[in-house]
Short mmCIF file of C-alpha atoms and ligand atoms in Angstrom, two decimals:
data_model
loop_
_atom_site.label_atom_id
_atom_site.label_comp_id
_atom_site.label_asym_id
_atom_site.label_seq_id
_atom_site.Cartn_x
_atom_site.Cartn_y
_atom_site.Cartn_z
CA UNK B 84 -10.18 -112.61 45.98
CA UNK B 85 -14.23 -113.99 45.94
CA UNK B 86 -14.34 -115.27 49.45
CA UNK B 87 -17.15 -116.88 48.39
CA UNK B 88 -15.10 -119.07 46.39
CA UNK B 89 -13.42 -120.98 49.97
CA UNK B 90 -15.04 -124.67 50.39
CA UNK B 91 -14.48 -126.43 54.19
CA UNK B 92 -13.30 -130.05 54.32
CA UNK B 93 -14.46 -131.15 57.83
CA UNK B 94 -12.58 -134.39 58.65
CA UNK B 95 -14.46 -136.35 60.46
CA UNK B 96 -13.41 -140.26 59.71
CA UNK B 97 -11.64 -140.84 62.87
CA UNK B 98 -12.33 -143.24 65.59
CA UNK B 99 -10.86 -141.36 68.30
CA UNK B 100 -9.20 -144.51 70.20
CA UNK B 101 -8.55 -142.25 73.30
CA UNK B 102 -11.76 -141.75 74.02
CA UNK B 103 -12.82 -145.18 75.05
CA UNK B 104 -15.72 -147.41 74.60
CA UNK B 105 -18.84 -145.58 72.85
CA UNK B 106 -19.36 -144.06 69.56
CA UNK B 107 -16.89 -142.66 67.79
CA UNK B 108 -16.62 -139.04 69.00
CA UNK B 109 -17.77 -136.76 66.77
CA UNK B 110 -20.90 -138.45 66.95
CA UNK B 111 -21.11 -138.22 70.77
CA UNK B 112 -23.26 -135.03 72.01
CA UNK B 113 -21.21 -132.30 73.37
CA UNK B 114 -24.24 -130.01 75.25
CA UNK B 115 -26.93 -131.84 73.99
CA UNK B 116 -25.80 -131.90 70.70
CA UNK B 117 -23.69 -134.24 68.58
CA UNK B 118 -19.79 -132.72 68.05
CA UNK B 119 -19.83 -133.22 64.60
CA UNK B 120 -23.22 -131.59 64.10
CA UNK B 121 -22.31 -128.38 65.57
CA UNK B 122 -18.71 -128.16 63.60
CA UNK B 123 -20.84 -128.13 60.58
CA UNK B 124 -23.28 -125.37 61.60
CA UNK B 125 -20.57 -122.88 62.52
CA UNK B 126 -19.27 -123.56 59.04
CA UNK B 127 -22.73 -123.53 57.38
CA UNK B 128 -23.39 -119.86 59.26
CA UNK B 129 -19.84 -118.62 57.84
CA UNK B 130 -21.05 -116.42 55.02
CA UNK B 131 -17.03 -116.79 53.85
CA UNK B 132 -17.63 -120.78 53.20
CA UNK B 133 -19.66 -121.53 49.69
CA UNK B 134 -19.26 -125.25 50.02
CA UNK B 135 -18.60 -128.03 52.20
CA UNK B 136 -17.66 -131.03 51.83
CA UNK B 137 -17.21 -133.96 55.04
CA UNK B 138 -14.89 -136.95 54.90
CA UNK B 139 -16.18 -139.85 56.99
CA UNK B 140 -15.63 -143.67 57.56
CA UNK B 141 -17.73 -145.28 55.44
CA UNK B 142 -18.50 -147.57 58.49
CA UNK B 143 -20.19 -144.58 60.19
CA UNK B 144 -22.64 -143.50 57.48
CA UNK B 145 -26.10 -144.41 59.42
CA UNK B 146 -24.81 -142.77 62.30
CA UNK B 147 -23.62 -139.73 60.09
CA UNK B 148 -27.11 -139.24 58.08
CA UNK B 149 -28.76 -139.97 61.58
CA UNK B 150 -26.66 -136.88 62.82
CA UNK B 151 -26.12 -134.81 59.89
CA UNK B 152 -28.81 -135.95 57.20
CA UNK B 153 -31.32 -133.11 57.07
CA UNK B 154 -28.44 -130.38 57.23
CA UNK B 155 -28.55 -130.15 52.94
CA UNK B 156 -25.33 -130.93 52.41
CA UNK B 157 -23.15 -133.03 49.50
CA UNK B 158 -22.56 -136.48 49.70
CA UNK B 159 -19.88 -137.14 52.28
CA UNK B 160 -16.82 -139.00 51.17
CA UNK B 161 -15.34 -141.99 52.32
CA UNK B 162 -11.90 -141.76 54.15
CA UNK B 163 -8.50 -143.30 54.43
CA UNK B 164 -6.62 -145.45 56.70
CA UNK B 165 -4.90 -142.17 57.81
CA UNK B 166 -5.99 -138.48 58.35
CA UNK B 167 -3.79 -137.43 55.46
CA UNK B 168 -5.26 -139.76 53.18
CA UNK B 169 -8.94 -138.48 54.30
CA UNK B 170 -7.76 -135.35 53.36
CA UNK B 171 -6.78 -136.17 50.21
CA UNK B 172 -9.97 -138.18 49.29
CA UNK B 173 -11.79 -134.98 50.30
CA UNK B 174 -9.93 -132.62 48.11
CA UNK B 175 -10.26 -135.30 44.90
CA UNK B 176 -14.16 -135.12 45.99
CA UNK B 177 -14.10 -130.90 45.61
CA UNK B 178 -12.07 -130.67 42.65
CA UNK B 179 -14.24 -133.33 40.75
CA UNK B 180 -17.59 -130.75 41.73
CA UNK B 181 -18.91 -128.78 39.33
CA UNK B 182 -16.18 -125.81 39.84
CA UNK B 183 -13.31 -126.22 41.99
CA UNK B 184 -13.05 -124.16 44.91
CA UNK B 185 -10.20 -121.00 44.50
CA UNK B 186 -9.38 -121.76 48.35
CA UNK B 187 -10.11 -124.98 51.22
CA UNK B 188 -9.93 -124.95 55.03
CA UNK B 189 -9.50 -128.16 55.95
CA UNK B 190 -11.22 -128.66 59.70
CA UNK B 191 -11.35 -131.24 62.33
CA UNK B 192 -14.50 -132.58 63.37
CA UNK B 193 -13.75 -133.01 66.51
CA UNK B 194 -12.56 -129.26 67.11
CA UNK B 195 -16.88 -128.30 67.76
CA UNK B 196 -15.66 -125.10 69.41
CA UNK B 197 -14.31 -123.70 66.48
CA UNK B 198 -15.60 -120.12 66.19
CA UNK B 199 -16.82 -117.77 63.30
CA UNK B 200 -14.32 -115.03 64.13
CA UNK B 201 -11.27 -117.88 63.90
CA UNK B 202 -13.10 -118.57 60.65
CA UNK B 203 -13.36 -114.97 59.58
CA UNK B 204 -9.03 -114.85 60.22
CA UNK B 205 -8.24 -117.54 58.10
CA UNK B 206 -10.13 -116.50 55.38
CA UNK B 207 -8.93 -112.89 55.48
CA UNK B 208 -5.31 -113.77 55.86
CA UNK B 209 -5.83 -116.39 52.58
CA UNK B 210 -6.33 -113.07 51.06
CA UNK B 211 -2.52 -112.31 51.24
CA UNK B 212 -1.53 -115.91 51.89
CA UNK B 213 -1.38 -119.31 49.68
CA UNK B 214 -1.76 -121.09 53.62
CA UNK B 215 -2.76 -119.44 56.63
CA UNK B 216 -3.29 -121.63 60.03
CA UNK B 217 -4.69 -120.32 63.28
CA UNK B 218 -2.13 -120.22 66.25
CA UNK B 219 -2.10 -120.19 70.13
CA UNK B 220 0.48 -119.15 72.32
CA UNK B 221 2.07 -121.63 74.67
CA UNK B 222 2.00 -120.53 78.15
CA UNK B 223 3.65 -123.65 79.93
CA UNK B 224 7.14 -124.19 80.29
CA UNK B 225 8.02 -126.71 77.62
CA UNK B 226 10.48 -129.34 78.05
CA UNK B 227 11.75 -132.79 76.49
CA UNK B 228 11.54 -135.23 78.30
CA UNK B 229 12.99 -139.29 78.29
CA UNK B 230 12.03 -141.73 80.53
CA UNK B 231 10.09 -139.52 82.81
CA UNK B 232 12.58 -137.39 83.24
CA UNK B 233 13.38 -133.55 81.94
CA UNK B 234 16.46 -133.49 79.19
CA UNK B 235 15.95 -130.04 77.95
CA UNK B 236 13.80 -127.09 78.38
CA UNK B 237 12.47 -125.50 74.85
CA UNK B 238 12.39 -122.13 75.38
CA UNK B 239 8.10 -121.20 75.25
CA UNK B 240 8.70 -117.80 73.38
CA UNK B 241 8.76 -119.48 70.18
CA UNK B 242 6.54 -122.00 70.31
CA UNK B 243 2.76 -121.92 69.45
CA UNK B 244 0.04 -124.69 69.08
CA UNK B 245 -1.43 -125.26 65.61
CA UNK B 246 -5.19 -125.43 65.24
CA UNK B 247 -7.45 -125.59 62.66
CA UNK B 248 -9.23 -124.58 60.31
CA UNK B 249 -5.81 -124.52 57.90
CA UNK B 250 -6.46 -122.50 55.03
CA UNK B 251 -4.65 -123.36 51.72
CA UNK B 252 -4.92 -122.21 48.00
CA UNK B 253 -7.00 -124.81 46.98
CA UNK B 254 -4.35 -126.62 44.11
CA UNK B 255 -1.38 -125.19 46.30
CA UNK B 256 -2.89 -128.15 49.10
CA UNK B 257 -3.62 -130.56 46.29
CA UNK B 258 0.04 -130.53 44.80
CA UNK B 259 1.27 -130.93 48.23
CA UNK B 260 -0.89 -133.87 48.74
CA UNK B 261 0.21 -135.48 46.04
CA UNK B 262 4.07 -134.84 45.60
CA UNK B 263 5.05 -134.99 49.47
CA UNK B 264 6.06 -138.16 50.53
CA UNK B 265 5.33 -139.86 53.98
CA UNK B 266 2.36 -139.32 57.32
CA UNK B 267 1.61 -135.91 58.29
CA UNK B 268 -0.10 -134.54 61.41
CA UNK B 269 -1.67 -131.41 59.15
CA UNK B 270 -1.58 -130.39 56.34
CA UNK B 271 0.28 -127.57 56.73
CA UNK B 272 3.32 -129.40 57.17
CA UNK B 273 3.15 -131.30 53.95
CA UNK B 274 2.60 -127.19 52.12
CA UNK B 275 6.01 -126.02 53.82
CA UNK B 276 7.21 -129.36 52.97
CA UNK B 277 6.78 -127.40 49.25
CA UNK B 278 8.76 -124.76 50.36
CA UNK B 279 6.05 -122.63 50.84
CA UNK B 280 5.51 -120.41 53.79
CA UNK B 281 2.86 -120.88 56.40
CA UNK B 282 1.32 -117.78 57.30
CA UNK B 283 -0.32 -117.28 61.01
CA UNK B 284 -3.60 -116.46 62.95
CA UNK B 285 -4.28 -115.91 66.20
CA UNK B 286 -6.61 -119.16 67.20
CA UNK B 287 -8.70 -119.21 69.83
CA UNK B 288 -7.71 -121.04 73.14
CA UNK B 289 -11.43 -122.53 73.48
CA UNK B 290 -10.85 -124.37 69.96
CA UNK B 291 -10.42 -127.06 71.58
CA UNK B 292 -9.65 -130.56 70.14
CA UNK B 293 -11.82 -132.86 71.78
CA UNK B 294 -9.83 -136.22 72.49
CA UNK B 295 -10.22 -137.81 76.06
CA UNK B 296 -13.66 -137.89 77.77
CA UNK B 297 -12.29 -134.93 79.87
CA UNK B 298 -11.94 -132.88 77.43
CA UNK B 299 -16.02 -133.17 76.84
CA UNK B 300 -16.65 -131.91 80.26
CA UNK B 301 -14.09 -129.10 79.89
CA UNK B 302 -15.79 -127.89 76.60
CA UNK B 303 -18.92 -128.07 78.65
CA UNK B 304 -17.99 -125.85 80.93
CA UNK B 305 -16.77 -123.65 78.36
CA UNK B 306 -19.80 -123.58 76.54
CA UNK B 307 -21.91 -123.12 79.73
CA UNK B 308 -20.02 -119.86 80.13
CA UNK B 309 -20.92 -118.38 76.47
CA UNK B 310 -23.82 -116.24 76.40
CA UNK B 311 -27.08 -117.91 76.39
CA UNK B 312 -30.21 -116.95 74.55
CA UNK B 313 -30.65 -116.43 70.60
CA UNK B 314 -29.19 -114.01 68.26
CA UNK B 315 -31.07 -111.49 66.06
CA UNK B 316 -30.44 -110.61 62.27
CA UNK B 317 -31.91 -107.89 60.19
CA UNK B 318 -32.19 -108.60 56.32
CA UNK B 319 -33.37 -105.73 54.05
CA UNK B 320 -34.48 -106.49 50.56
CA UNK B 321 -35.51 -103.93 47.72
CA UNK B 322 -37.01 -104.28 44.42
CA UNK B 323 -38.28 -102.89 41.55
CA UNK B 324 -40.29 -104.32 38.53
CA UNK B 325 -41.78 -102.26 35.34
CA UNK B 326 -44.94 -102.19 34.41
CA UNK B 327 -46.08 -103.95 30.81
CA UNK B 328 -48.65 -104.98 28.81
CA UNK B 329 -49.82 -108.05 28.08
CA UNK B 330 -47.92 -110.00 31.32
CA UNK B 331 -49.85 -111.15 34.63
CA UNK B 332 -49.83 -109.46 37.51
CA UNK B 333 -48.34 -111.46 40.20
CA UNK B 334 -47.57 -109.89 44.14
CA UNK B 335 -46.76 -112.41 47.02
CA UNK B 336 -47.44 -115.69 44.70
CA UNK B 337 -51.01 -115.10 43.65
CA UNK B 338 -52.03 -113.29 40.50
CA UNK B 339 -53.58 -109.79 40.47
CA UNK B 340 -56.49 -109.29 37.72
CA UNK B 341 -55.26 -106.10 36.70
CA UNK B 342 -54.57 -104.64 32.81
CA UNK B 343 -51.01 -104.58 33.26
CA UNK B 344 -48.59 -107.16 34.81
CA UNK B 345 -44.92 -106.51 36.02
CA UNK B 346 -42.12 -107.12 33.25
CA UNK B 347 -39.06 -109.22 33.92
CA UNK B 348 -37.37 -112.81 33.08
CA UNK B 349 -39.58 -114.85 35.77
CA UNK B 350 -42.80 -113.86 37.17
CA UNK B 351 -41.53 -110.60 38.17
CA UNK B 352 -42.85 -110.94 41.48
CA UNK B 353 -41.10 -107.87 43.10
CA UNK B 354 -42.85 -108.73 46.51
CA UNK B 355 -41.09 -112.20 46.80
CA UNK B 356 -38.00 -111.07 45.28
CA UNK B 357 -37.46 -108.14 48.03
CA UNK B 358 -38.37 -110.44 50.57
CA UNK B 359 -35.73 -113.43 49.38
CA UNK B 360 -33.40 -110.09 49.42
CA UNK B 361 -33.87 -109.80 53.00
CA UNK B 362 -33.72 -113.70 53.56
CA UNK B 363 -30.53 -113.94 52.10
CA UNK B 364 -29.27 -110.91 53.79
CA UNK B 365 -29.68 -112.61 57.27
CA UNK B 366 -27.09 -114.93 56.26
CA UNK B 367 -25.06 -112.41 54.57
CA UNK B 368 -26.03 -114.98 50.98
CA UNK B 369 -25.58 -112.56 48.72
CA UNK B 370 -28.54 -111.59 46.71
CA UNK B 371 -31.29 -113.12 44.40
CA UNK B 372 -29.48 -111.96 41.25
CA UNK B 373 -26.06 -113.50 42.15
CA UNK B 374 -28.20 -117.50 42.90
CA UNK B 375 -30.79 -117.11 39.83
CA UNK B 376 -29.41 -114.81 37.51
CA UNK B 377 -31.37 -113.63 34.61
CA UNK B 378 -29.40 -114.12 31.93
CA UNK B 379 -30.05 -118.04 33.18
CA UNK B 380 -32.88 -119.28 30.82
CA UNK B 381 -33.89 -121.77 33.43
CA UNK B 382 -35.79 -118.96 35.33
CA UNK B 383 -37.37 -117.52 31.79
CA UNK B 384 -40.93 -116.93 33.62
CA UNK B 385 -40.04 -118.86 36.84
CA UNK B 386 -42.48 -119.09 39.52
CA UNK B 387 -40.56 -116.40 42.34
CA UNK B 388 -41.73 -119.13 45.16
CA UNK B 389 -38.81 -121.28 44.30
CA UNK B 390 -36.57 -118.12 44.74
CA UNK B 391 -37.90 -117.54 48.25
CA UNK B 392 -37.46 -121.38 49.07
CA UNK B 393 -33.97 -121.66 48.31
CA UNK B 394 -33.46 -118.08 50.58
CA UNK B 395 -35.12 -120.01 53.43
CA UNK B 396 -33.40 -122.95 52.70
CA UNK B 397 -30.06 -121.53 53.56
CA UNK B 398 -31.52 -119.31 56.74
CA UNK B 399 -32.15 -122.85 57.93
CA UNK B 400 -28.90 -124.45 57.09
CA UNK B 401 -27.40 -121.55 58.90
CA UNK B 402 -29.87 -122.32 61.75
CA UNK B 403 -32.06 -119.24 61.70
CA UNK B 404 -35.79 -118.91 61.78
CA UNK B 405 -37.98 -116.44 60.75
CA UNK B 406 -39.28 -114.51 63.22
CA UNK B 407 -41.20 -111.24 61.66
CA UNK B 408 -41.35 -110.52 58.02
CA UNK B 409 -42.52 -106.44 57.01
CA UNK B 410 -43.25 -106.19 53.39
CA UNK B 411 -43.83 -102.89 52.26
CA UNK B 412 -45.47 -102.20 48.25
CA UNK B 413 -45.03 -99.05 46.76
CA UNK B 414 -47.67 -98.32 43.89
CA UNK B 415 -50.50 -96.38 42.87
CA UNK B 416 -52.59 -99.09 41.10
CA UNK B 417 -53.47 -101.73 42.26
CA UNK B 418 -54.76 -100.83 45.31
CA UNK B 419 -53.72 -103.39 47.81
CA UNK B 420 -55.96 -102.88 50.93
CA UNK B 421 -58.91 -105.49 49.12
CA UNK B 422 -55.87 -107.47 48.21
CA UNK B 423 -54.00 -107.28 51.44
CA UNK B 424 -55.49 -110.31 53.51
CA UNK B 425 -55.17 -112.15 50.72
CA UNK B 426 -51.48 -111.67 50.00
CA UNK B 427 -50.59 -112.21 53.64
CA UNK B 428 -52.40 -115.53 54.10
CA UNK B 429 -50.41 -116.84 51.30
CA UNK B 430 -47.07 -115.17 52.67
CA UNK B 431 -47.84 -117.15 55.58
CA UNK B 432 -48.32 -120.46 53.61
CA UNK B 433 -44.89 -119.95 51.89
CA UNK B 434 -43.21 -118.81 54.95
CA UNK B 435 -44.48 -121.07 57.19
CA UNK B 436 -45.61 -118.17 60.11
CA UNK B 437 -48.44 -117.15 61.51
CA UNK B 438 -50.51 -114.41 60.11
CA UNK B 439 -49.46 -112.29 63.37
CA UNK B 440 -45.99 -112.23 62.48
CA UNK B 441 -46.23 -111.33 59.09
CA UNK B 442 -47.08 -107.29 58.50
CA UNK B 443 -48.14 -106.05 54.81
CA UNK B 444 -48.34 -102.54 54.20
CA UNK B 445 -48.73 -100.29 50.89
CA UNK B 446 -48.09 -96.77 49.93
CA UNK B 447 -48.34 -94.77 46.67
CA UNK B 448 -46.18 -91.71 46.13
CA UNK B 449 -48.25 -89.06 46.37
CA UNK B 450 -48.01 -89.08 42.10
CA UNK B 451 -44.20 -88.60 42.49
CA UNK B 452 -41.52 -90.76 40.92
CA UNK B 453 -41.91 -93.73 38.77
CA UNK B 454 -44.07 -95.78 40.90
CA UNK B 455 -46.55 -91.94 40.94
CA UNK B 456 -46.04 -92.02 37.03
CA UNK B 457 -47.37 -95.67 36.94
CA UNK B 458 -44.74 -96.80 35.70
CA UNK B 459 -43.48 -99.67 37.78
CA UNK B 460 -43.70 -101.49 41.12
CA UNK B 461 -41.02 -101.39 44.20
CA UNK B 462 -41.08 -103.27 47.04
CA UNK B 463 -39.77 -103.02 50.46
CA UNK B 464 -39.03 -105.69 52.43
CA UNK B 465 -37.17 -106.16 56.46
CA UNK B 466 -37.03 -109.64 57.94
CA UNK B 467 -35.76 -110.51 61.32
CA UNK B 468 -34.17 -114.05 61.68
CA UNK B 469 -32.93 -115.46 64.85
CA UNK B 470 -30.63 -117.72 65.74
CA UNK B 471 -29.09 -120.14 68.38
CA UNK B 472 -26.70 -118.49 71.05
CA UNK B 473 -23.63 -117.00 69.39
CA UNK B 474 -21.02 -119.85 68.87
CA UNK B 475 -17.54 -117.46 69.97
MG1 LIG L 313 -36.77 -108.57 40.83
#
């Protein structure tokens, strides 16, 4: 299985009638920051989630591009008059994209405390399981009760409560969408409802669903008890470019006038290719070759900047920054000390850092090897990202 190939469907067209006057509530800041908005960033740091898509009420789309807008994502969709028809909008929305997803967790908006690890079950367990949902053990006694009174207690041991993110086989969900019958709570219900079995998780107690204003100030508290402070990431990127005649020599986005350039299908720009390496790496993205291959003509030639952009366009959608960049170059000829402040002011220009935090550094090999020989470039490159406070 390509767990790359999972999309998210957050659900986030409710209007949360328990929660009072106000805006709706996945729109209301949980910790400074609005509920819906940090649902979507856990998902956006998942390196398991390749695509997401968010079902809203069409009512609420100022409010959602007010919250939401700059975070890069598709279109949201419109939703239903019921949860399970949101749903179902949302899946039409992924299967119409330009390749539909192998698998879909379908979240709740309003579940903010969702964390990467509960993530990181589900999509494991979808590896051995067309629907997987995430599960927490009951700990009260559990009873029926009419008119205020107790009728029968359910014995606890074999109860759990369902959470989400639900992960499904992405047509396995759409089938069941569209040949059960009748309102449904999750989707999960409407998959068995197939026939098929529901495989579990363990959730996570603090995956909360936030519903009644006192839930807000218990997820507060919960979050005031995670550790505070940001997280560090180490990428490493490595590259290598041959030498040829009769191309331009181009290191860290400027051209080199030198009597050889580097060979390869864009600029060959091994400097900003081992540093979009590391980018991605931070994220856990992949690599260069897997979001611009070469056999793509579009990137016959292409100017390596827009590489590095999209690399730092998904550090930020994940919510990491830059913090140091290293870039080591490994060559005989050119000699990069005259060159070096050069390359590093533009690094910083790209990159958007100061000078300080950017370190360029060169070596040959002593004659050895291919870059002794002549023959070629490499490049080394380590960046350190950080991040917000680790979500759970
Ligand atoms: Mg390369």
């Amino acid at each position: 299985m390509d767990e790359a190939r999972i999309a998210a469907l957050i659900v986030a067209a409710g209007h949360g009638v328990r929660m009072g006057e106000g805006p709706p509530k996945q729109y209301r800041l949980l910790a400074g920051e609005p509920v819906l908005r940090r649902t979507l960033r856990t998902f956006l740091a998942h390196p398991a989630i390749h695509r997401i898509q968010v079902v809203i009420d069409p009512a609420h789309g100022g409010l959602y591009e007010a919250t939401v807008g700059d975070l890069g994502l598709p279109q949201p969709v419109a939703g239903g008059a019921s949860r399970r028809e949101s749903v179902a909008r949302g899946l039409e929305a992924l299967a119409a994209g330009p390749a539909a997803p192998g698998w879909v967790m379908v979240h709740d908006a309003a579940r903010p405390l969702v964390s990467s690890a509960v993530i990181e079950r589900v999509a494991t367990a979808l590896r051995f399981a067309p629907a997987v949902v995430p599960v927490v053990p009951v700990f009260d006694t559990v009873a029926r009760v009419a008119a205020g009174r107790i009728t029968e207690l359910v014995p606890r041991e074999a109860m759990v409560r369902v959470q989400t993110p639900q992960g499904f086989d992405f047509q396995l969900l759409r089938r069941a969408h569209r040949e059960v019958a009748g309102e449904a709570t999750d989707d999960a219900s409407l998959v068995r409802a197939l026939g098929v079995e529901v495989a579990t998780v363990p959730g996570d107690p603090a995956n909360l669903k936030l519903t009644t204003p006192e839930d807000f100030a218990f997820a507060e508290r919960l979050l005031a008890g995670r550790p505070q402070g940001p997280r560090f990431r180490t990428g490493l990127g490595y590259d290598v470019h041959a030498f040829a005649e009769g191309r331009p020599l181009v290191l860290c986005n400027v051209t080199i006038p030198h009597e050889r350039g580097l060979a390869g299908h864009s600029d060959a720009d091994v400097a900003l290719h081992a540093l979009t390496d590391a980018i991605l790496a931070t994220v856990g993205a992949d690599d260069i070759g897997s979001h611009f291959p070469p056999s793509d003509p579009r990137w016959r030639d292409a100017d390596s900047r827009h590489f590095l952009a999209r690399a730092l366009e998904l550090l930020h959608r994940a919510g990491g920054q830059l913090e140091h960049v290293d870039l080591t170059l490994v060559c005989e000829r050119p000699r990069i000390g005259p060159l070096r402040a050069r390359l590093r002011r533009r690094l910083a220009q790209l990159l958007g850092l100061p000078e300080s935090r950017i370190s360029l550094k060169a070596t040959t090999t002593e004659g050895l090897g291919f870059t002794g020989r002549g023959e070629g470039m490499a490049a080394w490159a380590v960046v350190t990202a950080r991040f917000p406070a680790e979500e759970g």
